[in-house]
């Protein structure tokens, strides 16, 4: 097949242009995007050296500039994220980015700790780790990059991202935007960066690079396992399958509303979103009725549920990726159900062994499983969470039930009587994180996660009292 001469000329021009741009740039003009991992790392190393000699006040100004840039570019980047990845909802991406820009802690998170006593003074400070390699997911390309960048820079680090290749355009645009904000606010160029075309091979180079001292993987179990095997300090934020348990003491109408809102945000692609409902039989009919009454939930008949299952679950019992993150209208439309715009979720009654109870579906199709009592519910919810130790939810007014469930399931996030997103700070107390480190135990990450502790001891009586 002969390639059109014009195309060849255009390609050559573009490659030469990029090469010239990267090789000849003066650091001040760097965009944060590079042709090779090596370049990104070298820029990051230099930038981090400059960052740690800046005052904390100046560092705080860089964080403020990043927050503002994320907000200023929110509409454009949210639209691009939906367009490029075909996952989630524009209005929810907007919320995700506002949340990350405003509720990711900054330099205040690394305040020092001091102890004074008969033997003098001990000062504990949280120092940077250096250059961090961060692998980011397709599901939240903007939120994760905003959240990670603020946390990592606030702690005095530089970061080289390797975003998901299928969210390349959005992720690199986000990195470029934050990078520009840092430079405009007087920060060093190269502090955050990435290769222009991230791939699995560039991910490997980031993981293995000797000048990268910490790795952070936000994604499924395989990538978390990869960074944990790297021999470097690694933070693993892996998959979840959050069960929501409703007992007979719950405020059922409120529970129904919370579950619909939590499960349908961003078409269920948040790792924290409710993925299956487990409900005590006595209140199951009311819960389903109230979920329908929200006007946003369609109850599938058993026949429709069987057709949808055959569509979204492959014969190998895997989730069909074509339907991840799609609107409920698109998915149900495939079996001839025509839903109005107001619908956000479809539910169906499922037996305990239904694949969608066990798989992380990440789409607005949710099974509802009946159990005879709360004890059976707790035991079953623990099984379906599968040891991810990620997120679980309960609707109940019985404190003993809630305590028993929280103790049994051992998740990083446990939300009581609210939608799942309250657990990441959206309408709930506490900071936000889009890297929730269950497997390695750091929980909702923040600047302090990306530090190393350093102690300074002054012996003898250095006290003012
Ligand atoms: P993914 O695991 O496919 O990809 C995540 C990142 O890892 C991407 O950058 C990808 O390129 C990279 N990657 C994947 N396999 C790799 C390998 N073998 N070597 C090197 N790099 C590799 O995940 P995804 O589909 O982008 O995101 C959805 C998944 O992430 C879900 O399971 C969700 O629960 C999870 N997630 C978890 C959190 C959390 O905070 N715990 C947050 C968001 C998403």
Coordinates of C-alpha atoms and ligand atoms in Angstrom, one line a residue:
X1 CA 0.0 0.0 0.0
X2 CA 1.5 3.3 -1.1
X3 CA 1.5 6.0 1.5
X4 CA 0.3 9.3 0.2
X5 CA 3.3 11.7 -0.2
X6 CA 1.5 14.5 1.6
X7 CA 0.9 12.3 4.6
X8 CA 4.6 11.2 4.7
X9 CA 5.7 14.8 4.5
X10 CA 3.3 15.8 7.3
X11 CA 4.5 13.0 9.5
X12 CA 8.2 13.8 9.0
X13 CA 7.5 17.4 9.7
X14 CA 5.7 16.6 12.9
X15 CA 8.3 14.2 14.2
X16 CA 11.2 16.6 13.4
X17 CA 9.2 19.4 15.0
X18 CA 8.7 17.4 18.2
X19 CA 12.3 16.3 18.3
X20 CA 13.5 19.8 17.9
X21 CA 11.0 21.0 20.5
X22 CA 12.3 18.5 23.0
X23 CA 16.0 18.4 22.3
X24 CA 16.5 22.1 21.9
X25 CA 14.1 23.5 24.5
X26 CA 15.5 25.7 27.0
X27 CA 14.2 24.3 30.3
X28 CA 12.0 27.4 30.8
X29 CA 10.1 26.6 27.7
X30 CA 9.5 22.9 28.5
X31 CA 5.8 21.9 28.3
X32 CA 6.2 19.0 30.7
X33 CA 5.8 16.5 27.9
X34 CA 8.7 14.6 26.5
X35 CA 9.6 12.2 23.8
X36 CA 11.4 9.8 26.1
X37 CA 11.1 8.7 29.7
X38 CA 14.8 9.5 30.2
X39 CA 14.1 13.2 29.3
X40 CA 11.1 13.4 31.6
X41 CA 13.1 11.9 34.5
X42 CA 16.1 14.2 33.9
X43 CA 13.9 17.3 33.9
X44 CA 12.2 16.0 37.0
X45 CA 15.4 15.4 38.9
X46 CA 16.6 18.9 38.2
X47 CA 13.2 20.5 39.0
X48 CA 13.0 18.6 42.3
X49 CA 16.4 20.0 43.4
X50 CA 15.0 23.5 42.7
X51 CA 11.8 22.9 44.5
X52 CA 13.3 21.8 47.8
X53 CA 15.3 25.0 48.0
X54 CA 12.2 27.2 47.5
X55 CA 10.4 28.4 50.6
X56 CA 7.4 26.6 51.8
X57 CA 5.4 29.7 51.1
X58 CA 6.5 29.6 47.5
X59 CA 5.6 25.9 47.3
X60 CA 2.1 26.7 48.6
X61 CA 1.8 29.3 45.8
X62 CA 2.5 26.6 43.3
X63 CA -0.2 24.4 44.8
X64 CA -2.7 27.3 44.7
X65 CA -1.8 27.9 41.0
X66 CA -2.4 24.2 40.2
X67 CA -5.8 24.2 41.9
X68 CA -6.8 27.3 39.9
X69 CA -5.6 25.9 36.6
X70 CA -7.5 22.7 37.2
X71 CA -10.7 24.7 37.9
X72 CA -10.1 27.1 35.0
X73 CA -9.7 24.3 32.5
X74 CA -12.4 22.0 34.0
X75 CA -15.0 22.2 31.3
X76 CA -12.6 21.6 28.5
X77 CA -10.8 18.7 30.1
X78 CA -14.0 17.1 31.4
X79 CA -15.5 17.1 27.9
X80 CA -12.2 15.8 26.5
X81 CA -12.1 13.0 29.0
X82 CA -15.6 11.8 28.1
X83 CA -14.9 12.2 24.4
X84 CA -11.6 10.3 24.4
X85 CA -12.3 7.5 26.9
X86 CA -16.0 7.2 26.2
X87 CA -16.5 6.6 29.9
X88 CA -18.5 8.5 32.5
X89 CA -20.6 11.6 32.4
X90 CA -19.5 15.2 31.7
X91 CA -21.3 16.7 34.7
X92 CA -19.8 14.2 37.0
X93 CA -16.3 14.7 35.7
X94 CA -16.8 18.4 36.4
X95 CA -17.6 17.5 40.1
X96 CA -14.6 15.1 40.2
X97 CA -12.2 17.8 39.2
X98 CA -13.6 20.4 41.5
X99 CA -13.4 17.9 44.3
X100 CA -9.7 17.1 43.5
X101 CA -8.8 20.7 43.0
X102 CA -10.3 21.9 46.2
X103 CA -10.1 19.0 48.7
X104 CA -6.7 17.5 48.0
X105 CA -4.6 18.7 51.0
X106 CA -1.6 20.9 50.3
X107 CA 1.6 21.7 52.3
X108 CA -0.4 21.9 55.5
X109 CA -0.5 18.1 55.4
X110 CA 3.2 17.8 56.1
X111 CA 3.4 19.9 59.2
X112 CA 6.3 18.8 61.5
X113 CA 5.9 17.2 64.9
X114 CA 8.0 18.0 67.9
X115 CA 8.5 16.4 71.3
X116 CA 10.2 18.1 74.2
X117 CA 11.2 16.5 77.5
X118 CA 13.9 16.0 80.1
X119 CA 16.4 14.8 77.4
X120 CA 15.9 17.7 75.0
X121 CA 14.0 18.2 71.8
X122 CA 13.0 15.9 69.0
X123 CA 11.8 17.2 65.7
X124 CA 10.1 15.0 63.1
X125 CA 9.8 16.3 59.6
X126 CA 8.2 14.9 56.5
X127 CA 10.8 15.1 53.7
X128 CA 10.3 14.4 50.0
X129 CA 11.2 11.1 48.5
X130 CA 12.5 12.6 45.2
X131 CA 11.1 11.7 41.9
X132 CA 7.9 9.6 41.9
X133 CA 6.6 7.5 39.0
X134 CA 2.8 7.5 38.8
X135 CA 0.7 5.2 36.7
X136 CA -2.8 6.6 36.3
X137 CA -6.1 5.0 35.2
X138 CA -8.4 5.5 32.2
X139 CA -11.4 5.8 34.5
X140 CA -10.3 9.1 36.2
X141 CA -7.6 10.6 34.0
X142 CA -8.2 14.2 35.1
X143 CA -9.0 13.7 38.8
X144 CA -6.2 11.3 39.5
X145 CA -3.6 13.6 37.9
X146 CA -4.8 16.7 39.7
X147 CA -5.0 14.8 43.0
X148 CA -1.5 13.1 42.6
X149 CA 0.2 16.3 41.3
X150 CA -1.0 18.4 44.2
X151 CA -0.1 15.8 46.8
X152 CA 3.3 14.9 45.4
X153 CA 4.4 18.5 44.8
X154 CA 3.1 19.7 48.2
X155 CA 5.4 17.1 49.7
X156 CA 8.4 18.4 47.8
X157 CA 8.6 15.8 45.1
X158 CA 8.7 15.8 41.3
X159 CA 6.5 13.3 39.4
X160 CA 6.8 11.5 36.1
X161 CA 3.4 10.2 35.1
X162 CA 2.7 7.3 32.8
X163 CA -1.0 7.7 32.0
X164 CA -3.3 5.0 30.6
X165 CA -2.6 5.0 26.8
X166 CA -6.3 5.2 26.0
X167 CA -6.6 8.4 28.0
X168 CA -3.4 9.9 26.5
X169 CA -4.8 13.1 25.1
X170 CA -6.7 14.0 28.2
X171 CA -4.0 13.1 30.6
X172 CA -1.2 14.8 28.7
X173 CA -3.3 17.9 28.3
X174 CA -4.0 17.9 32.1
X175 CA -0.3 17.5 32.8
X176 CA 0.6 20.3 30.4
X177 CA -2.0 22.6 32.1
X178 CA -0.7 21.9 35.6
X179 CA 2.9 22.2 34.4
X180 CA 2.2 25.6 32.9
X181 CA 0.5 26.7 36.1
X182 CA 3.6 25.8 38.1
X183 CA 6.0 27.6 35.8
X184 CA 3.8 30.7 35.6
X185 CA 3.8 30.7 39.5
X186 CA 7.6 30.7 39.5
X187 CA 8.1 27.0 39.9
X188 CA 10.7 24.9 38.2
X189 CA 9.9 23.5 34.8
X190 CA 9.8 19.7 34.6
X191 CA 8.4 19.2 38.1
X192 CA 5.5 17.2 36.7
X193 CA 5.9 15.5 33.4
X194 CA 5.2 12.6 31.1
X195 CA 6.1 11.2 27.8
X196 CA 3.9 12.4 25.0
X197 CA 2.9 8.8 24.1
X198 CA 2.6 6.6 27.1
X199 CA 2.6 2.9 26.5
X200 CA 3.1 -0.2 28.5
X201 CA 6.8 -0.1 27.5
X202 CA 7.2 3.5 28.8
X203 CA 5.4 2.3 32.0
X204 CA 8.1 -0.4 32.4
X205 CA 10.8 2.2 31.8
X206 CA 9.3 4.4 34.5
X207 CA 9.1 1.5 36.9
X208 CA 12.7 0.4 36.3
X209 CA 14.3 3.9 36.1
X210 CA 17.0 4.1 38.8
X211 CA 16.3 7.8 39.5
X212 CA 12.7 7.2 40.3
X213 CA 12.5 6.4 44.0
X214 CA 8.8 5.7 44.6
X215 CA 6.1 4.2 42.4
X216 CA 2.4 4.8 42.7
X217 CA -0.1 2.6 40.8
X218 CA -3.8 3.6 40.6
X219 CA -5.5 0.8 38.7
X220 CA -6.4 -2.8 38.7
X221 CA -4.7 -5.7 40.5
X222 CA -2.2 -6.5 37.8
X223 CA -0.6 -3.1 37.8
X224 CA -0.5 -2.9 41.6
X225 CA 1.2 -6.3 41.6
X226 CA 3.8 -5.0 39.0
X227 CA 4.8 -2.1 41.2
X228 CA 4.9 -4.1 44.3
X229 CA 7.3 -6.5 42.7
X230 CA 9.6 -3.7 41.5
X231 CA 11.8 -3.7 44.6
X232 CA 11.0 0.0 45.1
X233 CA 8.8 1.7 47.7
X234 CA 5.4 1.4 46.1
X235 CA 1.9 2.6 46.8
X236 CA -0.8 0.4 45.4
X237 CA -4.3 1.6 44.9
X238 CA -6.2 -1.3 43.4
X239 CA -9.7 -2.5 42.4
X240 CA -12.7 -2.7 44.5
X241 CA -16.2 -4.3 44.4
X242 CA -18.0 -2.3 47.1
X243 CA -21.1 -4.0 48.5
X244 CA -23.9 -1.9 50.1
X245 CA -25.8 -3.6 52.9
X246 CA -29.2 -2.5 53.9
X247 CA -30.8 -3.9 57.1
X248 CA -34.3 -3.8 58.4
X249 CA -33.6 -0.8 60.7
X250 CA -32.5 1.5 57.8
X251 CA -34.4 4.6 56.7
X252 CA -35.3 2.9 53.5
X253 CA -36.3 5.8 51.3
X254 CA -33.1 7.7 52.2
X255 CA -31.1 4.5 51.6
X256 CA -32.7 4.1 48.1
X257 CA -31.8 7.7 47.1
X258 CA -28.2 7.4 48.4
X259 CA -27.6 4.1 46.6
X260 CA -29.0 5.4 43.3
X261 CA -26.8 8.5 43.5
X262 CA -23.7 6.7 44.6
X263 CA -24.0 3.9 42.1
X264 CA -24.7 6.1 39.1
X265 CA -22.2 8.8 39.5
X266 CA -19.9 8.8 36.5
X267 CA -21.8 5.7 35.3
X268 CA -20.3 3.6 38.1
X269 CA -16.7 4.0 37.1
X270 CA -15.5 5.3 40.5
X271 CA -13.7 2.4 42.2
X272 CA -15.7 3.5 45.4
X273 CA -19.2 3.3 43.8
X274 CA -21.8 0.8 45.1
X275 CA -21.4 -2.3 42.9
X276 CA -24.1 -4.6 44.4
X277 CA -26.9 -4.2 46.9
X278 CA -27.4 -6.8 49.6
X279 CA -30.7 -6.2 51.4
X280 CA -32.5 -8.0 54.3
X281 CA -35.6 -9.7 52.8
X282 CA -38.0 -7.9 55.1
X283 CA -37.3 -4.5 53.5
X284 CA -36.2 -5.6 50.0
X285 CA -39.5 -4.8 48.3
X286 CA -39.6 -1.3 49.8
X287 CA -36.0 -0.6 48.9
X288 CA -36.6 -1.5 45.3
X289 CA -39.8 0.5 45.1
X290 CA -38.1 3.6 46.6
X291 CA -35.2 3.2 44.1
X292 CA -37.8 3.2 41.3
X293 CA -39.5 6.2 42.9
X294 CA -36.4 8.3 42.5
X295 CA -37.3 8.5 38.8
X296 CA -33.8 7.6 37.9
X297 CA -33.9 3.8 38.2
X298 CA -35.2 1.2 35.9
X299 CA -36.1 -2.3 37.3
X300 CA -35.2 -5.0 34.8
X301 CA -37.6 -8.0 34.5
X302 CA -35.8 -11.4 34.9
X303 CA -35.9 -11.8 31.1
X304 CA -34.4 -8.4 30.5
X305 CA -31.8 -9.0 33.2
X306 CA -30.8 -12.3 31.5
X307 CA -30.3 -10.5 28.2
X308 CA -28.3 -7.7 29.7
X309 CA -26.1 -10.1 31.5
X310 CA -25.4 -12.0 28.3
X311 CA -24.5 -8.7 26.7
X312 CA -22.2 -7.2 29.4
X313 CA -20.6 -10.4 30.7
X314 CA -18.5 -12.5 28.3
X315 CA -18.7 -16.3 28.2
X316 CA -15.4 -16.3 30.1
X317 CA -17.2 -14.5 32.9
X318 CA -15.4 -11.3 32.3
X319 CA -16.9 -7.8 32.0
X320 CA -17.4 -6.8 28.3
X321 CA -15.3 -3.6 28.1
X322 CA -17.6 -2.1 25.4
X323 CA -20.2 -1.3 28.1
X324 CA -17.9 0.0 30.9
X325 CA -18.8 3.6 31.8
X326 CA -21.6 3.9 29.3
X327 CA -25.0 5.6 30.0
X328 CA -27.8 3.3 31.0
X329 CA -29.7 4.3 27.9
X330 CA -26.9 3.0 25.6
X331 CA -26.7 -0.4 27.4
X332 CA -30.4 -1.0 27.7
X333 CA -30.9 0.3 24.1
X334 CA -28.9 -2.7 22.9
X335 CA -31.8 -5.0 24.0
X336 CA -34.5 -2.7 22.7
X337 CA -35.4 -0.8 25.9
X338 CA -35.8 2.9 25.2
X339 CA -35.2 4.9 28.4
X340 CA -35.7 8.6 28.9
X341 CA -32.8 11.0 29.7
X342 CA -33.8 11.1 33.4
X343 CA -32.7 7.5 34.0
X344 CA -29.2 6.9 35.4
X345 CA -29.3 3.3 36.7
X346 CA -30.8 -0.2 36.0
X347 CA -31.3 -2.7 38.8
X348 CA -32.4 -6.3 38.9
X349 CA -32.9 -9.0 41.5
X350 CA -30.0 -11.5 41.4
X351 CA -29.1 -14.8 43.0
X352 CA -25.9 -14.8 45.1
X353 CA -23.8 -16.5 42.4
X354 CA -24.7 -14.0 39.6
X355 CA -21.5 -12.8 37.9
X356 CA -22.3 -9.1 38.3
X357 CA -22.3 -9.6 42.1
X358 CA -18.7 -10.8 41.9
X359 CA -17.3 -8.7 39.0
X360 CA -16.4 -5.0 39.2
X361 CA -18.8 -4.0 36.5
X362 CA -18.1 -0.2 36.3
X363 CA -21.4 0.4 34.5
X364 CA -24.8 1.6 35.8
X365 CA -26.3 -2.0 36.0
X366 CA -26.6 -3.2 39.5
X367 CA -27.7 -6.5 41.1
X368 CA -29.8 -6.6 44.2
X369 CA -29.4 -9.7 46.4
X370 CA -31.8 -10.7 49.2
X371 CA -30.6 -12.2 52.4
X372 CA -32.7 -13.4 55.3
X373 CA -31.1 -11.3 58.1
X374 CA -28.2 -8.9 58.8
X375 CA -25.8 -11.7 59.9
X376 CA -26.2 -13.4 56.6
X377 CA -25.8 -10.0 54.8
X378 CA -22.6 -9.3 56.6
X379 CA -21.1 -12.6 55.8
X380 CA -22.1 -12.4 52.2
X381 CA -20.8 -8.8 51.8
X382 CA -17.4 -9.8 53.2
X383 CA -17.3 -12.6 50.6
X384 CA -18.2 -10.5 47.6
X385 CA -15.7 -7.7 48.6
X386 CA -13.1 -10.5 48.0
X387 CA -10.4 -9.1 50.3
X388 CA -9.9 -5.9 48.3
X389 CA -10.2 -4.0 51.5
X390 CA -11.5 -1.1 49.4
X391 CA -14.9 0.3 50.2
X392 CA -18.1 -0.9 51.8
X393 CA -21.4 0.8 52.8
X394 CA -24.2 0.2 55.1
X395 CA -27.7 1.7 55.6
X396 CA -28.9 1.0 59.2
X397 CA -29.8 2.8 62.4
X398 CA -28.5 0.0 64.5
X399 CA -25.0 0.9 65.8
X400 CA -24.2 -2.7 66.7
X401 CA -25.0 -3.9 63.2
X402 CA -22.8 -1.1 61.7
X403 CA -20.0 -1.9 64.0
X404 CA -20.2 -5.6 63.4
X405 CA -20.1 -5.0 59.6
X406 CA -17.3 -2.5 59.7
X407 CA -15.2 -4.9 61.8
X408 CA -15.9 -7.9 59.6
X409 CA -15.2 -6.3 56.3
X410 CA -12.0 -4.3 57.1
X411 CA -12.3 -1.9 54.2
X412 CA -10.3 1.3 53.8
X413 CA -13.5 3.3 53.4
X414 CA -16.7 2.4 55.2
X415 CA -19.7 4.7 54.5
X416 CA -22.7 4.7 56.8
X417 CA -26.1 6.1 55.7
X418 CA -24.7 8.1 52.7
X419 CA -23.8 7.7 49.1
X420 CA -20.4 6.1 48.3
X421 CA -18.9 9.4 47.2
X422 CA -19.3 10.9 50.7
X423 CA -16.4 8.5 51.6
X424 CA -14.1 10.4 49.2
X425 CA -15.1 13.8 50.6
X426 CA -17.9 14.7 48.2
X427 CA -20.7 15.7 50.6
X428 CA -18.8 13.9 53.4
X429 CA -16.2 15.1 55.9
X430 CA -12.5 14.6 55.2
X431 CA -10.1 15.3 52.4
X432 CA -10.3 13.6 49.0
X433 CA -8.0 11.2 47.3
X434 CA -8.3 9.5 43.9
X435 CA -5.5 7.1 44.8
X436 CA -7.0 5.0 47.6
X437 CA -4.3 2.7 48.8
X438 CA -6.0 -0.4 50.2
X439 CA -3.5 -3.0 49.3
X440 CA -0.5 -1.2 50.8
X441 CA -2.5 0.4 53.6
X442 CA -1.9 4.2 53.2
X443 CA -5.7 4.7 52.8
X444 CA -6.8 7.9 51.1
X445 CA -3.4 9.2 50.0
X446 CA -2.3 12.8 50.6
X447 CA 1.0 14.8 50.6
X448 CA 2.2 12.9 53.7
X449 CA 1.9 9.6 51.9
X450 CA 4.6 10.8 49.5
X451 CA 7.2 11.6 52.2
X452 CA 9.9 10.0 54.2
X453 CA 10.1 10.7 57.9
X454 CA 13.2 12.4 59.2
X455 CA 14.1 12.9 62.8
X456 CA 16.4 15.6 64.3
X457 CA 17.3 15.3 67.9
X458 CA 18.7 18.1 70.1
X459 CA 20.1 16.5 73.3
X460 CA 20.0 18.3 76.6
X461 CA 17.6 20.8 78.0
X462 CA 16.2 22.7 75.1
X463 CA 12.9 23.8 76.6
X464 CA 11.2 27.0 77.2
X465 CA 9.2 25.9 80.3
Ligands
LIG1 P1 -5.6 -0.5 34.6 O1 -5.0 -1.4 35.7 O2 -5.9 -1.2 33.3 O3 -4.6 0.7 34.3 C1 -4.1 1.5 35.3 C2 -2.7 2.0 34.8 O4 -1.8 1.0 34.9 C3 -2.6 2.5 33.4 O5 -1.8 3.6 33.3 C4 -2.1 1.3 32.6 O6 -1.4 1.7 31.5 C5 -1.1 0.8 33.7 N1 -0.9 -0.7 33.5 C6 -1.8 -1.6 33.4 N2 -1.2 -2.8 33.4 C7 0.2 -2.6 33.5 C8 1.3 -3.4 33.5 N3 1.3 -4.8 33.4 N4 2.5 -2.8 33.6 C9 2.6 -1.5 33.7 N5 1.6 -0.7 33.7 C10 0.4 -1.2 33.6 O7 -6.9 0.2 35.2 P2 -8.0 1.1 34.5 O8 -8.9 0.3 33.7 O9 -7.2 2.3 33.9 O10 -8.7 1.7 35.8 C11 -9.8 1.0 36.4 C12 -9.3 0.1 37.5 O11 -8.6 0.9 38.4 C13 -10.5 -0.4 38.3 O12 -10.2 -1.7 38.7 C14 -10.6 0.5 39.5 O13 -11.2 -0.1 40.6 C15 -9.2 0.8 39.7 N6 -9.0 2.1 40.4 C16 -8.6 2.2 41.7 C17 -8.5 3.4 42.3 C18 -8.1 3.4 43.8 O14 -7.8 4.5 44.2 N7 -8.0 2.3 44.5 C19 -8.8 4.6 41.7 C20 -9.2 4.5 40.3 C21 -9.3 3.3 39.7

